[in-house]
Coordinates of C-alpha atoms in Angstrom, one line a residue:
M1 CA 142.4 119.9 141.1
R2 CA 139.2 117.9 140.5
T3 CA 139.9 117.9 136.7
C4 CA 143.3 116.5 137.3
L5 CA 142.0 113.8 139.5
T6 CA 139.3 112.9 136.9
L7 CA 141.9 112.7 134.1
S8 CA 144.2 110.6 136.2
L9 CA 141.4 108.2 137.0
L10 CA 140.4 108.0 133.3
A11 CA 144.0 107.3 132.3
L12 CA 144.3 104.5 134.9
A13 CA 141.0 103.1 133.7
T14 CA 142.1 103.1 130.0
S15 CA 145.2 101.3 131.0
A16 CA 143.3 98.8 133.1
F17 CA 140.8 98.0 130.4
A18 CA 143.5 97.6 127.8
Q19 CA 144.8 94.7 129.9
T20 CA 141.4 92.9 129.9
A21 CA 139.0 91.6 127.3
E22 CA 136.0 93.2 129.0
V23 CA 133.4 94.8 126.7
V24 CA 133.0 98.4 127.7
D25 CA 131.5 101.7 126.5
T26 CA 133.7 104.1 124.6
L27 CA 133.5 107.8 124.8
F28 CA 135.0 109.7 121.9
M29 CA 136.2 113.1 123.1
N30 CA 136.0 116.1 120.8
D31 CA 139.6 117.4 121.6
A32 CA 142.1 117.7 118.9
P33 CA 143.9 114.3 119.4
G34 CA 140.5 112.5 119.4
T35 CA 141.0 111.0 122.8
R36 CA 138.9 108.0 123.7
R37 CA 137.8 107.1 127.3
V38 CA 136.5 103.7 128.2
G39 CA 134.4 102.4 131.1
H40 CA 130.7 101.7 131.8
V41 CA 128.4 104.6 131.4
V42 CA 126.2 104.3 134.5
G43 CA 124.4 107.6 134.6
I44 CA 123.6 110.9 133.0
A45 CA 123.0 114.4 134.3
A46 CA 122.3 117.8 132.7
T47 CA 126.0 118.5 132.0
T48 CA 127.8 115.2 132.6
F49 CA 128.0 111.5 131.9
K50 CA 128.8 109.3 134.9
L51 CA 131.5 106.8 134.0
E52 CA 132.5 103.8 136.1
V53 CA 136.1 102.8 135.6
P54 CA 138.3 100.1 137.2
L55 CA 141.3 101.1 139.2
S56 CA 144.7 99.7 138.4
V57 CA 145.7 100.2 142.1
G58 CA 144.0 99.0 145.2
P59 CA 141.9 95.8 145.8
A60 CA 141.0 93.6 142.9
G61 CA 137.8 94.7 141.1
A62 CA 138.0 98.2 142.7
T63 CA 136.2 100.9 140.6
A64 CA 135.6 104.6 140.7
R65 CA 132.9 106.8 139.3
V66 CA 134.0 109.9 137.5
A67 CA 132.0 112.7 135.8
V68 CA 132.8 113.5 132.2
P69 CA 131.4 116.8 130.9
R70 CA 128.9 116.1 128.1
A71 CA 130.2 119.1 126.2
Q72 CA 133.6 117.3 125.8
V73 CA 132.1 114.1 124.3
S74 CA 131.4 113.9 120.6
R75 CA 129.8 110.5 120.7
I76 CA 129.5 107.2 122.6
E77 CA 129.7 103.7 121.4
F78 CA 127.7 101.6 123.9
A79 CA 128.9 98.1 124.6
P80 CA 126.8 95.3 123.0
N81 CA 124.8 93.1 125.3
E82 CA 123.6 89.8 124.0
A83 CA 121.0 89.2 126.8
R84 CA 119.6 92.6 126.2
E85 CA 119.4 92.1 122.5
R86 CA 117.5 88.9 122.9
L87 CA 115.0 90.6 125.1
I88 CA 114.5 93.4 122.6
A89 CA 114.2 91.0 119.7
S90 CA 111.3 89.0 121.1
P91 CA 109.2 91.0 123.6
T92 CA 106.4 89.0 125.2
A93 CA 104.1 89.4 128.2
A94 CA 106.5 87.2 130.1
S95 CA 109.5 89.4 129.4
A96 CA 107.7 92.7 130.5
V97 CA 109.3 92.7 134.0
A98 CA 112.9 92.2 132.6
L99 CA 112.3 94.8 130.0
N100 CA 111.0 97.2 132.6
I101 CA 114.3 96.8 134.5
E102 CA 116.2 97.7 131.4
W103 CA 114.0 100.6 130.6
L104 CA 114.4 102.1 134.1
R105 CA 118.1 101.8 133.7
W106 CA 118.3 103.4 130.2
Q107 CA 115.4 105.8 130.0
A108 CA 117.5 108.9 130.8
F109 CA 119.6 108.1 127.7
L110 CA 116.6 108.2 125.3
A111 CA 117.9 111.2 123.4
V112 CA 121.5 110.2 123.5
P113 CA 122.7 109.1 120.0
K114 CA 123.6 105.4 119.6
S115 CA 122.0 104.4 123.0
P116 CA 119.7 101.4 123.0
A117 CA 117.1 103.3 125.1
G118 CA 114.6 103.7 122.2
A119 CA 114.7 100.0 121.2
I120 CA 114.4 99.0 124.8
A121 CA 111.4 101.3 125.3
N122 CA 109.6 100.0 122.2
A123 CA 110.2 96.4 123.2
Y124 CA 109.0 97.1 126.8
A125 CA 105.8 98.8 125.5
T126 CA 105.2 95.9 123.1
A127 CA 105.5 93.4 125.9
L128 CA 103.0 95.5 128.0
L129 CA 100.5 95.4 125.2
A130 CA 100.9 91.6 125.0
T131 CA 99.6 91.3 128.6
N132 CA 96.1 92.5 127.4
D133 CA 95.8 94.5 130.6
P134 CA 94.2 97.9 130.4
K135 CA 96.6 99.5 132.9
S136 CA 99.6 98.1 131.1
A137 CA 98.2 99.3 127.8
A138 CA 98.0 102.8 129.3
T139 CA 101.7 102.6 130.4
A140 CA 102.6 101.3 126.9
L141 CA 100.9 104.4 125.3
D142 CA 103.0 106.7 127.6
V143 CA 106.2 104.9 126.7
F144 CA 105.6 104.9 122.9
T145 CA 104.6 108.5 123.0
R146 CA 107.8 109.4 124.9
V147 CA 110.0 107.6 122.3
E148 CA 108.1 109.2 119.4
R149 CA 108.8 112.6 120.9
D150 CA 112.3 112.3 122.4
G151 CA 114.0 109.3 120.8
W152 CA 117.3 110.0 119.0
S153 CA 116.7 107.4 116.2
D154 CA 114.3 107.9 113.3
A155 CA 113.7 104.1 113.2
D156 CA 112.8 104.0 116.9
R157 CA 110.5 107.0 116.6
Q158 CA 108.8 105.4 113.6
T159 CA 108.3 102.1 115.5
A160 CA 107.0 104.0 118.4
K161 CA 104.4 105.8 116.2
Q162 CA 103.1 102.4 115.0
G163 CA 103.1 101.1 118.6
R164 CA 101.3 104.2 119.8
L165 CA 98.4 103.5 117.4
R166 CA 98.1 100.0 118.7
A167 CA 98.2 101.3 122.3
M168 CA 95.5 103.8 121.5
I169 CA 93.2 101.1 120.3
A170 CA 94.0 99.0 123.4
T171 CA 93.1 102.0 125.7
G172 CA 89.8 102.7 124.0
H173 CA 90.9 105.4 121.5
A174 CA 90.3 103.3 118.4
A175 CA 88.5 106.0 116.5
D176 CA 91.4 108.4 116.8
A177 CA 93.9 105.6 116.0
V178 CA 92.0 104.6 112.9
S179 CA 91.7 108.2 111.7
E180 CA 95.5 108.6 112.1
A181 CA 96.2 105.3 110.4
K182 CA 94.1 106.4 107.4
E183 CA 96.2 109.5 107.0
L184 CA 99.4 107.4 107.3
A185 CA 98.2 104.9 104.7
K186 CA 97.5 107.8 102.3
E187 CA 100.7 109.7 102.9
S188 CA 103.5 107.3 103.7
D189 CA 105.8 105.5 101.2
D190 CA 107.5 103.7 104.0
P191 CA 106.5 100.0 103.7
T192 CA 106.8 99.4 107.5
V193 CA 104.5 102.3 108.3
L194 CA 102.1 101.3 105.6
I195 CA 102.0 97.7 106.9
E196 CA 101.1 98.9 110.4
A197 CA 98.6 101.4 109.3
K198 CA 96.8 98.8 107.1
F199 CA 96.8 96.3 109.9
I200 CA 95.2 98.8 112.3
L201 CA 92.6 99.5 109.6
A202 CA 92.1 95.8 109.1
D203 CA 91.4 95.3 112.8
A204 CA 89.0 98.2 112.7
A205 CA 87.1 96.8 109.7
F206 CA 86.9 93.4 111.3
S207 CA 85.7 94.8 114.6
S208 CA 83.0 96.8 112.7
L209 CA 82.0 93.7 110.9
K210 CA 81.6 91.7 114.1
K211 CA 79.6 94.5 115.6
L212 CA 77.4 94.8 112.6
V213 CA 76.6 91.1 112.5
E214 CA 76.0 91.0 116.2
D215 CA 73.5 93.9 115.9
N216 CA 71.9 92.4 112.8
P217 CA 71.7 88.6 113.2
R218 CA 69.4 88.4 110.2
W219 CA 71.7 90.5 108.0
T220 CA 71.4 88.0 105.1
E221 CA 67.7 89.1 104.7
D222 CA 68.3 92.8 105.1
V223 CA 68.9 94.5 101.8
L224 CA 70.2 97.6 103.6
V225 CA 72.7 95.8 105.9
R226 CA 74.0 93.1 103.7
P227 CA 76.0 95.4 101.3
E228 CA 77.7 97.0 104.3
R229 CA 78.5 93.5 105.8
D230 CA 80.0 92.4 102.5
R231 CA 82.0 95.6 102.2
L232 CA 83.5 95.3 105.7
Y233 CA 84.2 91.6 105.1
N234 CA 86.1 92.2 101.9
E235 CA 87.9 95.3 103.3
A236 CA 89.2 93.4 106.3
L237 CA 90.5 90.6 104.0
D238 CA 92.2 93.0 101.6
L239 CA 93.9 94.9 104.4
Y240 CA 95.0 91.8 106.3
L241 CA 96.4 90.2 103.2
H242 CA 98.3 93.3 102.0
P243 CA 101.7 92.5 103.5
Y244 CA 101.5 88.8 102.3
L245 CA 100.7 89.8 98.8
F246 CA 103.0 92.8 98.4
L247 CA 105.7 92.6 101.1
G248 CA 106.0 88.9 101.7
S249 CA 109.6 89.2 102.9
E250 CA 108.3 91.0 106.0
T251 CA 107.9 87.7 107.8
D252 CA 106.1 88.7 111.0
A253 CA 103.7 91.2 109.3
A254 CA 102.8 88.8 106.5
A255 CA 102.2 86.0 109.0
R256 CA 100.1 88.2 111.2
G257 CA 98.0 89.3 108.3
L258 CA 97.4 85.8 107.1
W259 CA 96.2 84.8 110.5
G260 CA 93.9 87.8 110.4
A261 CA 92.5 86.6 107.1
V262 CA 91.9 83.1 108.6
Q263 CA 89.9 84.7 111.4
V264 CA 87.8 86.7 109.0
Y265 CA 87.0 83.6 106.9
R266 CA 86.1 81.6 110.0
F267 CA 83.9 84.4 111.2
G268 CA 82.1 84.2 107.9
G269 CA 81.6 80.5 108.3
D270 CA 83.9 79.7 105.4
D271 CA 86.5 77.1 106.6
A272 CA 87.0 76.1 102.9
E273 CA 88.6 79.5 102.3
A274 CA 90.3 79.8 105.7
V275 CA 92.3 76.7 105.2
E276 CA 94.2 78.3 102.4
P277 CA 95.9 81.2 104.3
A278 CA 96.3 78.8 107.2
R279 CA 98.3 76.4 104.9
D280 CA 100.4 79.2 103.6
L281 CA 101.2 80.3 107.1
T282 CA 102.5 76.8 108.1
R283 CA 104.4 76.4 104.9
L284 CA 106.0 79.8 104.4
Y285 CA 106.2 81.3 107.9
A286 CA 106.6 78.2 110.1
R287 CA 108.7 79.9 112.7
T288 CA 106.2 82.6 113.6
N289 CA 103.7 82.6 116.5
S290 CA 100.9 82.9 113.9
A291 CA 102.0 79.7 112.3
K292 CA 101.5 77.9 115.6
L293 CA 97.9 79.1 115.8
A294 CA 97.3 78.0 112.2
T295 CA 98.7 74.6 112.9
D296 CA 96.4 74.1 115.8
Y297 CA 93.5 75.3 113.7
H298 CA 94.3 73.0 110.8
A299 CA 94.7 70.0 113.1
K300 CA 91.0 70.4 114.2
L301 CA 89.6 70.6 110.7
P302 CA 87.6 67.8 109.1
E303 CA 89.6 65.6 106.8
A304 CA 87.9 67.0 103.7
F305 CA 89.3 70.5 104.5
K306 CA 92.7 69.2 105.5
N307 CA 93.1 67.5 102.1
Q308 CA 91.8 70.5 100.2
D309 CA 94.4 72.4 98.1
H310 CA 92.8 75.1 95.8
E311 CA 96.3 76.2 94.7
K312 CA 97.2 72.7 93.4
K313 CA 93.8 72.4 91.7
H314 CA 94.3 75.7 89.9
R315 CA 97.8 74.8 88.8
E316 CA 96.5 71.5 87.4

């Protein structure tokens, strides 16, 4: 009896949706005719999906919730949502609350193929890291770890792995993150993974450089310390510049690495060199956040540095 009622409601829903332009979720059933059911997937249980459907009878806007056995569903096409896509595309500290609301809604669907849950989770965790708050970083680590373990999408799991390494550093587990990044840099042929691993190693080398100079303020006179300082300096530069030199089409990664190189040069007291990657940033990656930082830096330079152009000089 319940089954008949459910099927009747679904039939009414399909008819009602057919008369509107509303964007809805579509459930593809695994029966012989390949039946499709439409509505809004609003929940998930161990054995069922909860589907909200409009009623073609009763008050305007009336809906009902029905349970569709998961065993009868071959796949789901989730309705697109432009507002959600914008949130996912540009996660910031300011969007962490909005992304948290989306994550709370979708987290139960993390393992369901084609759901946006993994992408939402990664964006939410990224936004948490952007707050630079230790507690938020710990939450980000948990979210990334969960996606890496349970996400349905290989791409989402890979993104989560990279995010987890950043979260490990933010939560005080830098040594473990660096160790794992070194293994990834050796083993992976995936450019995206390689970029993230090298960026983590660049940050680690730069941090070690700053600590070494802080502990040894007279490093220029110490024959034992100076070689290590120079090694860390060059290693940080090489790693930061890797995406720009070899994968320049990866806009955000290349821009982030160029800004890292600017920071290393500035730390070394070499604005004459720092101005070059800063200029490349503003010319080639003008729409990135890193370019805004480079523009501010360039504006404060003495005129002699602003007018400097090593590349033009070499061409001539």
